[in-house]
Tab-separated table of C-alpha atoms and ligand atoms in Angstrom:
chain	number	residue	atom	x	y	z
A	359	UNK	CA	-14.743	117.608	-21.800
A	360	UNK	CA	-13.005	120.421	-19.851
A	361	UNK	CA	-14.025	123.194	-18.113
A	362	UNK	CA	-13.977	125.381	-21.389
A	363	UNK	CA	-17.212	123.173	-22.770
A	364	UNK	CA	-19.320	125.559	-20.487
A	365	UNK	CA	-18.181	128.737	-21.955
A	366	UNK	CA	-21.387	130.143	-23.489
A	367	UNK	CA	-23.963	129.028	-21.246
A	368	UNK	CA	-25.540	132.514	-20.268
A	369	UNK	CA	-28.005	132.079	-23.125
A	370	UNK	CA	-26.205	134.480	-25.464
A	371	UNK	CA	-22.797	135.083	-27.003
A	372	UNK	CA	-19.693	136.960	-25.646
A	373	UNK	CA	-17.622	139.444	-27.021
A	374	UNK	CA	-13.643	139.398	-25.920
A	375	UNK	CA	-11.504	142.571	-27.124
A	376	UNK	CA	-7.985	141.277	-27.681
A	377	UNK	CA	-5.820	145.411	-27.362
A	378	UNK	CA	-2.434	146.444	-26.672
A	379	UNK	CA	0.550	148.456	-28.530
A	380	UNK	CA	1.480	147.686	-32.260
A	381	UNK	CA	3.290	144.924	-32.719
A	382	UNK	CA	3.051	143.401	-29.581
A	383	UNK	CA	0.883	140.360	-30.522
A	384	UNK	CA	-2.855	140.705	-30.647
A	385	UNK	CA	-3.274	138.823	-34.078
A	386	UNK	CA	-1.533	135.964	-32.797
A	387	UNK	CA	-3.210	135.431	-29.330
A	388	UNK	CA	-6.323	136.413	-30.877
A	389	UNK	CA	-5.692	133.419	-33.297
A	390	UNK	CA	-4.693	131.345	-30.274
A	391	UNK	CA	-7.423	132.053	-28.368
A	392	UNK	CA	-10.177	131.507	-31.165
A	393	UNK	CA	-8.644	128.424	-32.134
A	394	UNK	CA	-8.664	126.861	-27.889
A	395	UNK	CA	-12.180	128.120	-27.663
A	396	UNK	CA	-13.349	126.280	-30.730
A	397	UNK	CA	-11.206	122.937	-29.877
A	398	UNK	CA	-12.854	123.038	-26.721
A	399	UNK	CA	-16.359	123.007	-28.739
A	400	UNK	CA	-17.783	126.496	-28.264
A	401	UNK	CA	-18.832	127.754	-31.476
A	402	UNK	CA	-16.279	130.804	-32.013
A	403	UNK	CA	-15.438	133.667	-34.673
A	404	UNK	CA	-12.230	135.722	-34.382
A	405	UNK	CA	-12.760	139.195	-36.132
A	406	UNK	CA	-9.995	140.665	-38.116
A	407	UNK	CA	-10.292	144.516	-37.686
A	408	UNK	CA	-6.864	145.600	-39.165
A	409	UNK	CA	-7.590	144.874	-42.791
A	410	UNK	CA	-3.688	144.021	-42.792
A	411	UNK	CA	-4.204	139.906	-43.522
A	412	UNK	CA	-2.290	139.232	-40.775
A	413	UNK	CA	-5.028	136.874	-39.166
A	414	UNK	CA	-6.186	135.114	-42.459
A	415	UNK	CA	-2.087	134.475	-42.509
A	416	UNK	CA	-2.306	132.393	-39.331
A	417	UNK	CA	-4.934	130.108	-40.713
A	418	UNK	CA	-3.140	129.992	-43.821
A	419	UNK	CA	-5.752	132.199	-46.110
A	420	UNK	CA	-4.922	134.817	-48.440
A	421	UNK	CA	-7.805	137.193	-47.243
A	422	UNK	CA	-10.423	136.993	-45.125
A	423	UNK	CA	-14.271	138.175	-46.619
A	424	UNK	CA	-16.710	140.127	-45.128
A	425	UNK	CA	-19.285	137.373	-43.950
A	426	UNK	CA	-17.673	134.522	-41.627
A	427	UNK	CA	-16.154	131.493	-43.033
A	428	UNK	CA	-15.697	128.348	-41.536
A	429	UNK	CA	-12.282	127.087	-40.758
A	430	UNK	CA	-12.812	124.465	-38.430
A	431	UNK	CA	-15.916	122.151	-37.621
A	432	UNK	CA	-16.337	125.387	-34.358
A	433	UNK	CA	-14.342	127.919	-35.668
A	434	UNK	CA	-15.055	130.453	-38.434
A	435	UNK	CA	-13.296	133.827	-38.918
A	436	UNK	CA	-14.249	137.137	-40.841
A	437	UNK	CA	-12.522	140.851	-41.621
A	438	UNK	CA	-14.562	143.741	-40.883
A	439	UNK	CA	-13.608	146.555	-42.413
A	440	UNK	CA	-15.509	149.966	-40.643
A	441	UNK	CA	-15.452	152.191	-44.086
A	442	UNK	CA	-17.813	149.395	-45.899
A	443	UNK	CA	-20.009	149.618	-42.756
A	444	UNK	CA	-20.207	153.158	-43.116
A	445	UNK	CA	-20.804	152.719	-46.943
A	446	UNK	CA	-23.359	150.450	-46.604
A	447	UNK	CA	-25.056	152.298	-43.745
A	448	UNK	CA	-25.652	155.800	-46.286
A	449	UNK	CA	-26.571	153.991	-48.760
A	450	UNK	CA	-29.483	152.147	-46.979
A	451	UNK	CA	-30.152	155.683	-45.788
A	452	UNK	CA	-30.124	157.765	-48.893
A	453	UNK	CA	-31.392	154.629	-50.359
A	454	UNK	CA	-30.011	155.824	-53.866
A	455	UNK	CA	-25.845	154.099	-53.754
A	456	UNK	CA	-24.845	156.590	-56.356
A	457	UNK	CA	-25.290	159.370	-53.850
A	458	UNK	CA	-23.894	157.590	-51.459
A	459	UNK	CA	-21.201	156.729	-53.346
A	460	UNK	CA	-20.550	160.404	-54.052
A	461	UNK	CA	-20.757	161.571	-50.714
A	462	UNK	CA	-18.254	159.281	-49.124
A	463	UNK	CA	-16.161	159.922	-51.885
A	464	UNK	CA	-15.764	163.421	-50.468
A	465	UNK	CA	-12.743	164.434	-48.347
A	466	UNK	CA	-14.794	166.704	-46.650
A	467	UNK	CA	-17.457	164.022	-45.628
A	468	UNK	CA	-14.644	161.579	-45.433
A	469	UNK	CA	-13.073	163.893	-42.923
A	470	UNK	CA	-16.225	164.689	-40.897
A	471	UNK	CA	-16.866	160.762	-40.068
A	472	UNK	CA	-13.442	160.248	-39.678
A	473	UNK	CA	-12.992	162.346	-36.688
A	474	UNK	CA	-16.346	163.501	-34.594
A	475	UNK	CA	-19.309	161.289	-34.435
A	476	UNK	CA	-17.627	157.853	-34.357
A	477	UNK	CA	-20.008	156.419	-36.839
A	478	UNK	CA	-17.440	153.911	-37.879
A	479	UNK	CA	-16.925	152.611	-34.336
A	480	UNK	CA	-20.505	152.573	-33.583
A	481	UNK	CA	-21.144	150.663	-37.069
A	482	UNK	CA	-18.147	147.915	-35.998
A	483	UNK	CA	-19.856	147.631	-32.725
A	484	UNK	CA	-22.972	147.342	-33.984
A	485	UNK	CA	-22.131	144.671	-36.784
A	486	UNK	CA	-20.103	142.235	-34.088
A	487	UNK	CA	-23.408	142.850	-31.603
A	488	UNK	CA	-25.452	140.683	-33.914
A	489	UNK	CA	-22.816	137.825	-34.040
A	490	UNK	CA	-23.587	137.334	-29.934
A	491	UNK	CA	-26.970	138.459	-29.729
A	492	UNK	CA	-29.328	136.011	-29.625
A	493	UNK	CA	-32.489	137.319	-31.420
A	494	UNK	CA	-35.595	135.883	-33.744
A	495	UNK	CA	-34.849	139.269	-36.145
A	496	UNK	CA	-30.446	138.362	-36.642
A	497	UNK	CA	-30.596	136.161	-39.188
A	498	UNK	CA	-27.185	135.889	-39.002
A	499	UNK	CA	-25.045	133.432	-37.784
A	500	UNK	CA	-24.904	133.572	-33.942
A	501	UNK	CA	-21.476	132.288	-32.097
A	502	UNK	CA	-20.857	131.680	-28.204
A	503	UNK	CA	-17.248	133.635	-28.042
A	504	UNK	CA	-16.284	136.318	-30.671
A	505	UNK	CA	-12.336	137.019	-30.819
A	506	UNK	CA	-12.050	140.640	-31.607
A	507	UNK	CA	-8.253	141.019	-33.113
A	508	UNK	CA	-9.241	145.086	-31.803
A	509	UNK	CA	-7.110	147.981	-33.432
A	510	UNK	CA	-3.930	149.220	-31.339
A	511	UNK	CA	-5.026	150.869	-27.903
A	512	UNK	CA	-5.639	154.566	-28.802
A	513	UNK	CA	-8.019	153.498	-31.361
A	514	UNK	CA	-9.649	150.799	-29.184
A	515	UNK	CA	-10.448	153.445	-26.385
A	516	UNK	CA	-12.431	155.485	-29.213
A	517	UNK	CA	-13.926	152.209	-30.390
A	518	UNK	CA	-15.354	151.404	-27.007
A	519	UNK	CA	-16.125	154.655	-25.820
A	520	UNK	CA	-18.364	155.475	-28.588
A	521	UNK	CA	-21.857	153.902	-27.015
A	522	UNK	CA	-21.323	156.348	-24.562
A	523	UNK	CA	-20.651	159.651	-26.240
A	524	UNK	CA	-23.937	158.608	-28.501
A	525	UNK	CA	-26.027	158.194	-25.174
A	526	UNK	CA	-24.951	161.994	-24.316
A	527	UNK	CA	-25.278	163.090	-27.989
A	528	UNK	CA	-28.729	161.668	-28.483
A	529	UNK	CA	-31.888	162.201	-26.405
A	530	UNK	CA	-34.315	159.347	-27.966
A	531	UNK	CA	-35.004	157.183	-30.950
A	532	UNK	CA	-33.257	154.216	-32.545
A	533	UNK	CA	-29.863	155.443	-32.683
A	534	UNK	CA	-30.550	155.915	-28.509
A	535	UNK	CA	-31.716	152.656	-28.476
A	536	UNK	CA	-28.460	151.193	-29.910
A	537	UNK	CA	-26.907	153.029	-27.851
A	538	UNK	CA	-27.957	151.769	-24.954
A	539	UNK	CA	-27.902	147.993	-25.755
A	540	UNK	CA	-24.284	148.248	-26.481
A	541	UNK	CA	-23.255	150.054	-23.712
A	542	UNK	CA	-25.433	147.353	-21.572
A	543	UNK	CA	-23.553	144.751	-23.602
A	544	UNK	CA	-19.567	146.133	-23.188
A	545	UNK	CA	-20.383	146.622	-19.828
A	546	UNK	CA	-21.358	143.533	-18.460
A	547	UNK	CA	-18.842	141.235	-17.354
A	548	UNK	CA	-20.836	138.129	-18.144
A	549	UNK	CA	-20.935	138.826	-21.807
A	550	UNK	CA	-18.175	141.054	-22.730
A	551	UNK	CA	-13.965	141.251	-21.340
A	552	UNK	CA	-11.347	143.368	-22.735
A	553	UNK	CA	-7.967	141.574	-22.749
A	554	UNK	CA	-5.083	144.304	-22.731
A	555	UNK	CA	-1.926	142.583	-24.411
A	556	UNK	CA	1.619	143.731	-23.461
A	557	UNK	CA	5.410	143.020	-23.997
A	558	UNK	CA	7.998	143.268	-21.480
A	559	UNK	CA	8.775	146.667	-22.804
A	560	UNK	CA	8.944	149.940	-20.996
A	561	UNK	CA	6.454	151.838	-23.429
A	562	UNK	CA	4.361	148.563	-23.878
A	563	UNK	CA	3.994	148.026	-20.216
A	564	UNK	CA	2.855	152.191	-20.015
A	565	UNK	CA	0.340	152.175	-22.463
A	566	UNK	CA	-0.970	149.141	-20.989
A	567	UNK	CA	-1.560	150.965	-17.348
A	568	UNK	CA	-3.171	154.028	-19.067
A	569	UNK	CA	-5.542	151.914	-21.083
A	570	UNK	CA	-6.209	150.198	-17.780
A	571	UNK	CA	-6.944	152.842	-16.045
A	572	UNK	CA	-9.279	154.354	-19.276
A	573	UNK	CA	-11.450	151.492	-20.244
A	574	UNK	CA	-11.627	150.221	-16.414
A	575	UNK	CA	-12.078	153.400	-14.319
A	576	UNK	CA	-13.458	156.179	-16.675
A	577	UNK	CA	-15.468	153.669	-18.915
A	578	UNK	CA	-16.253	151.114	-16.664
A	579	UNK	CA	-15.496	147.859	-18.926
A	580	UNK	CA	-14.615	144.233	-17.761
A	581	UNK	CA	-11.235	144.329	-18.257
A	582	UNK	CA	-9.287	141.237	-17.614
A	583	UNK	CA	-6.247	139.854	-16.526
A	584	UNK	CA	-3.282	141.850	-18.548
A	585	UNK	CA	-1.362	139.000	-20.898
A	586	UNK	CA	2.661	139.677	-21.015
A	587	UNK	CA	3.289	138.327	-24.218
A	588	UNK	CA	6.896	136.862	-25.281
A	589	UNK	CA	8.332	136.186	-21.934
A	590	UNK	CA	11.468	134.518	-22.088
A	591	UNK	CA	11.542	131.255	-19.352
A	592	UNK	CA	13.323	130.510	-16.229
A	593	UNK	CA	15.913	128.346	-17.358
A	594	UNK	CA	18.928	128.852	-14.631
A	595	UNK	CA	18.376	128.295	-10.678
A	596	UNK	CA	18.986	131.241	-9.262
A	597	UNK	CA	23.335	130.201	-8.024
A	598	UNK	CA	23.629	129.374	-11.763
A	599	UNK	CA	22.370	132.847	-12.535
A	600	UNK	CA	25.185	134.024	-9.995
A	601	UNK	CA	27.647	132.353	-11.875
A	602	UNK	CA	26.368	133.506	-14.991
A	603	UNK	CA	26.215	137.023	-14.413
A	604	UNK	CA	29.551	137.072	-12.572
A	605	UNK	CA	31.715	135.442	-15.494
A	606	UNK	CA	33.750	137.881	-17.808
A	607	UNK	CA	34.636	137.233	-21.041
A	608	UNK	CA	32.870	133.504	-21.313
A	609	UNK	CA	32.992	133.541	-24.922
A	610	UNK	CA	29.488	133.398	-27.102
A	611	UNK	CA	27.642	130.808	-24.746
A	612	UNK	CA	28.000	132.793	-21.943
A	613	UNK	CA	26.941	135.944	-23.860
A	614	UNK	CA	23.945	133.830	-24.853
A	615	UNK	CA	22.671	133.122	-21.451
A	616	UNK	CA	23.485	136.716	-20.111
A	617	UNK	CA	20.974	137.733	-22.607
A	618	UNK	CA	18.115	134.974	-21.375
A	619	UNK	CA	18.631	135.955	-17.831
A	620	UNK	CA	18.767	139.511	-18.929
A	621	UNK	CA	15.098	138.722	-20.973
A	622	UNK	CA	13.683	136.489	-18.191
A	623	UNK	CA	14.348	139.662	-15.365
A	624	UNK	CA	13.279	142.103	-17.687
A	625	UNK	CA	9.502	140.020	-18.007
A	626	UNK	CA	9.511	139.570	-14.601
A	627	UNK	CA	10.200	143.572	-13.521
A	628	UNK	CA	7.513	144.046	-15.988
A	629	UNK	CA	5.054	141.494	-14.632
A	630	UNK	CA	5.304	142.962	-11.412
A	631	UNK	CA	4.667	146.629	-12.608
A	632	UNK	CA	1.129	144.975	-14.265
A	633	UNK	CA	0.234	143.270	-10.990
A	634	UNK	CA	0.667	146.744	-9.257
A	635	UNK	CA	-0.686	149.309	-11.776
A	636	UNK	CA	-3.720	146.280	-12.691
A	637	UNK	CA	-4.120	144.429	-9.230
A	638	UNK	CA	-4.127	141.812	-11.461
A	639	UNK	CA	-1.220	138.991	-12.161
A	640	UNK	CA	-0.856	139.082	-15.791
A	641	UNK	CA	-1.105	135.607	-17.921
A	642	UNK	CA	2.256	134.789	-19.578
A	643	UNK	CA	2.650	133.806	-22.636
A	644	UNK	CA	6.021	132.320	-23.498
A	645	UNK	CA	8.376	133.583	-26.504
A	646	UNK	CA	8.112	131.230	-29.878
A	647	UNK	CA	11.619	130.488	-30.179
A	648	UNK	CA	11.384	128.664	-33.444
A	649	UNK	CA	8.953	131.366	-35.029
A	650	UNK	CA	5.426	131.475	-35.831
A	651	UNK	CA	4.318	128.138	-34.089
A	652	UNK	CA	1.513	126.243	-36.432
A	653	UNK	CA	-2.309	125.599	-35.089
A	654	UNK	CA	-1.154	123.055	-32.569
A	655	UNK	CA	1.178	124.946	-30.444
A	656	UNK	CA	-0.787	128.062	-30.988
A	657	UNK	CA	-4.160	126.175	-29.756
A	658	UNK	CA	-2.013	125.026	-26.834
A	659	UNK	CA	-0.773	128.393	-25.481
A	660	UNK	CA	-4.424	129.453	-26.018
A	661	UNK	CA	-5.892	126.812	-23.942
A	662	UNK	CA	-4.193	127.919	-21.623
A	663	UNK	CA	-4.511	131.515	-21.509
A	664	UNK	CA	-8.416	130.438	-22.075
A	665	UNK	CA	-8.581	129.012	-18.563
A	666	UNK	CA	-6.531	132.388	-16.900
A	667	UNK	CA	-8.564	134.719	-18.144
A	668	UNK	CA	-11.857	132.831	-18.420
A	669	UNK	CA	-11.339	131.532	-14.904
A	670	UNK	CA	-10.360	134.949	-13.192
A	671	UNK	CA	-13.712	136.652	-14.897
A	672	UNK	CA	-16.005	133.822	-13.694
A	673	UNK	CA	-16.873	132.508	-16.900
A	674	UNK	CA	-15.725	128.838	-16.501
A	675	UNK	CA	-19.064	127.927	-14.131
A	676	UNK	CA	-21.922	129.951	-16.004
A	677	UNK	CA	-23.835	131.968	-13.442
A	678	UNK	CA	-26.841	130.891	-12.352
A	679	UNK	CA	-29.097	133.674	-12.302
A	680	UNK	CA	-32.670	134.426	-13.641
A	681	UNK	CA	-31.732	135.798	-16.543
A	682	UNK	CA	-29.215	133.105	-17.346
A	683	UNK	CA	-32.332	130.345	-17.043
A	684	UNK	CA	-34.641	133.000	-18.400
A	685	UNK	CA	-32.631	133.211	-21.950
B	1443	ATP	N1	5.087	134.789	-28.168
B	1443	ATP	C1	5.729	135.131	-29.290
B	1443	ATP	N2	6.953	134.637	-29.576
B	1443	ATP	C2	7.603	134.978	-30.706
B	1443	ATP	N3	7.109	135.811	-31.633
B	1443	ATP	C3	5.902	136.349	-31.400
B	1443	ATP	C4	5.136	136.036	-30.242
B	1443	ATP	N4	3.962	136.719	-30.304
B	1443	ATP	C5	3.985	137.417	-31.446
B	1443	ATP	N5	5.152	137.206	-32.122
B	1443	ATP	C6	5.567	137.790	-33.401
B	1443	ATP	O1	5.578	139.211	-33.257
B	1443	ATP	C7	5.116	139.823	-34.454
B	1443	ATP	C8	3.910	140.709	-34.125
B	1443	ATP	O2	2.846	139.858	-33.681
B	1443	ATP	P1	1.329	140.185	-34.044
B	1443	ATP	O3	1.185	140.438	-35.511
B	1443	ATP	O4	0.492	139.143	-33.430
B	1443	ATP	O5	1.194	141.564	-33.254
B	1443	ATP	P2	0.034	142.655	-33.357
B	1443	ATP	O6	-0.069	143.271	-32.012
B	1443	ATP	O7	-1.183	142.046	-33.933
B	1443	ATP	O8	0.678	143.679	-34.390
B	1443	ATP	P3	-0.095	144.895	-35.119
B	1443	ATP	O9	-0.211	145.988	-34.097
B	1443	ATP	O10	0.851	145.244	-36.247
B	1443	ATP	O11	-1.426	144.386	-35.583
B	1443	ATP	C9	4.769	138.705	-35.415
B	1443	ATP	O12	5.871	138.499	-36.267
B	1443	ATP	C10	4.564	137.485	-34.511
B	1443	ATP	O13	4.872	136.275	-35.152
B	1444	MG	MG1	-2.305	142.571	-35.641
């Protein structure tokens, strides 16, 4: 077995945040990733977040439901969907569901946990705690690596800043205590890693840096290496690309390998700008020429993206500390 057979050896499970701009292609390294991690025998559960059935669609499902389902003999995948958490959370509060019901059929309530207490975010973080947390009182299924397919980044930075506005908003008790243990679980770079995803794209490549700098230096989260996602390959050595560029009028060929030198320059201007803004190099992942690859290629481009980012945040070799013998 690889390297990637060790993944999960710090006695409980970790959580990886797959973020970046719409579009730019969480679902499908997500899938990628979950799918590597399992094939390398870790027991693993990608989380759909977006309620848009754009994960289920990779592995072929309709839907996904709210409690994991297997897919593969290590790989299950589930959709969380934050309003049901809320839902669910009044009415084991108000224990009576047709108040509860009533209430969250309000705009006004609606409106007040949609914008300032975060309740959704801390109910989502909450939920995919007990899927890596290895306790006697989770009777829930436990996994060694949880894929998080996270919402686009503005949404992600409320998301992961929410254990931390709670710890300011709230003095003691159990919602404190939450508190805490998730902010000691995003925080510690044996357990969790936030995975910004780019394109080689001027606004991409922005939002990228700024959600660096956010999650890394304000919140202080284990981010990891930046991915650059669709990055077109060096095919031409570099007196071919002379030629190339320097031809006029060369007819449709031509105009097609203007444009792939054009693409390949562009990713690596862009990869450059991550290394500076992340001090990071960013993990490429190439551009599917012949559309959405199937489970083979995709577990293949996740393999090796596995070993980048797994191997840059030290969790190829699991520690050996106390705790890690202690757990
Ligand atoms: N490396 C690639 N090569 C070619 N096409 C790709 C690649 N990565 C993603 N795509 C395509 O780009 C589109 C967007 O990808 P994806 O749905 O994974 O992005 P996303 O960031 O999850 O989007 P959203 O913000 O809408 O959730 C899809 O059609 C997907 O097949
Ligand atoms: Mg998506």
């Amino acid at each position: 077995m690889g390297p990637l057979a060790r993944i999960g050896a710090v006695g409980a499970g970790r959580v990886v945040f797959i973020t970046g701009k719409g579009g730019v292609g969480k679902t499908t390294i997500t899938a990628a990733l979950g799918l590597a991690s399992a094939a390398a025998g870790n027991r693993t559960l990608v989380v759909e977040t977006a309620a848009d059935g754009s994960l289920a669609g990779l592995f072929h499902l309709s839907k996904l439901d709210s409690k994991p389902r297997r897919i593969d003999e290590h790989l299950a995948a589930v959709a969380v969907d934050p309003q049901h958490l809320v839902r669910d959370y009044f009415s084991r509060l108000l224990k009576l569901p047709f108040l509860a019901n009533r209430l969250l059929e309000s705009a006004s309530f609606r409106a007040l946990t949609n914008a300032a207490p975060g309740i959704a975010e801390f109910l989502l973080l909450e939920h995919l705690s007990t899927w890596v947390d290895a306790s006697f009182w989770h009777r829930r299924q436990r996994f060694d690596l949880v894929f998080v397919d996270g919402p686009a980044t503005g949404h992600m930075r409320k998301l992961l800043r929410v254990p931390r506005q709670m710890l300011n908003l709230v003095i003691a008790g159990p919602l404190r205590h939450s508190a805490l243990h998730l902010e000691a679980l995003l925080t510690n770079p044996e357990r969790c890693l936030v995975v910004p995803v780019s394109v080689a794209e001027e606004l991409a490549v922005e939002e990228t840096l700024e959600t660096w700098a956010v999650l890394r230096q304000e919140l202080l989260l284990p981010v990891g290496r930046p991915i650059l996602n669709r990055v077109f390959p060096r095919r031409f050595s570099r007196s071919e690309v002379q030629k190339i560029v320097e031809q006029e009028d060369g007819g449709p060929l031509f105009e097609a390998a203007r444009y792939a030198v054009a693409m390949q320059q562009e990713s690596e201007r862009h990869a450059r700008t991550l290394r500076r803004g992340t001090g990071k190099a960013p993990a490429l992942v190439p551009e599917f020429f012949s559309g959405i690859p199937g489970a083979e290629e995709l577990c293949r481009c996740g393999r090796q993206l596995l070993e980048e980012l797994f191997a840059e945040a030290g969790w190829l070799s699991a520690p050996r500390t106390k705790k890690s013998h202690a757990n």
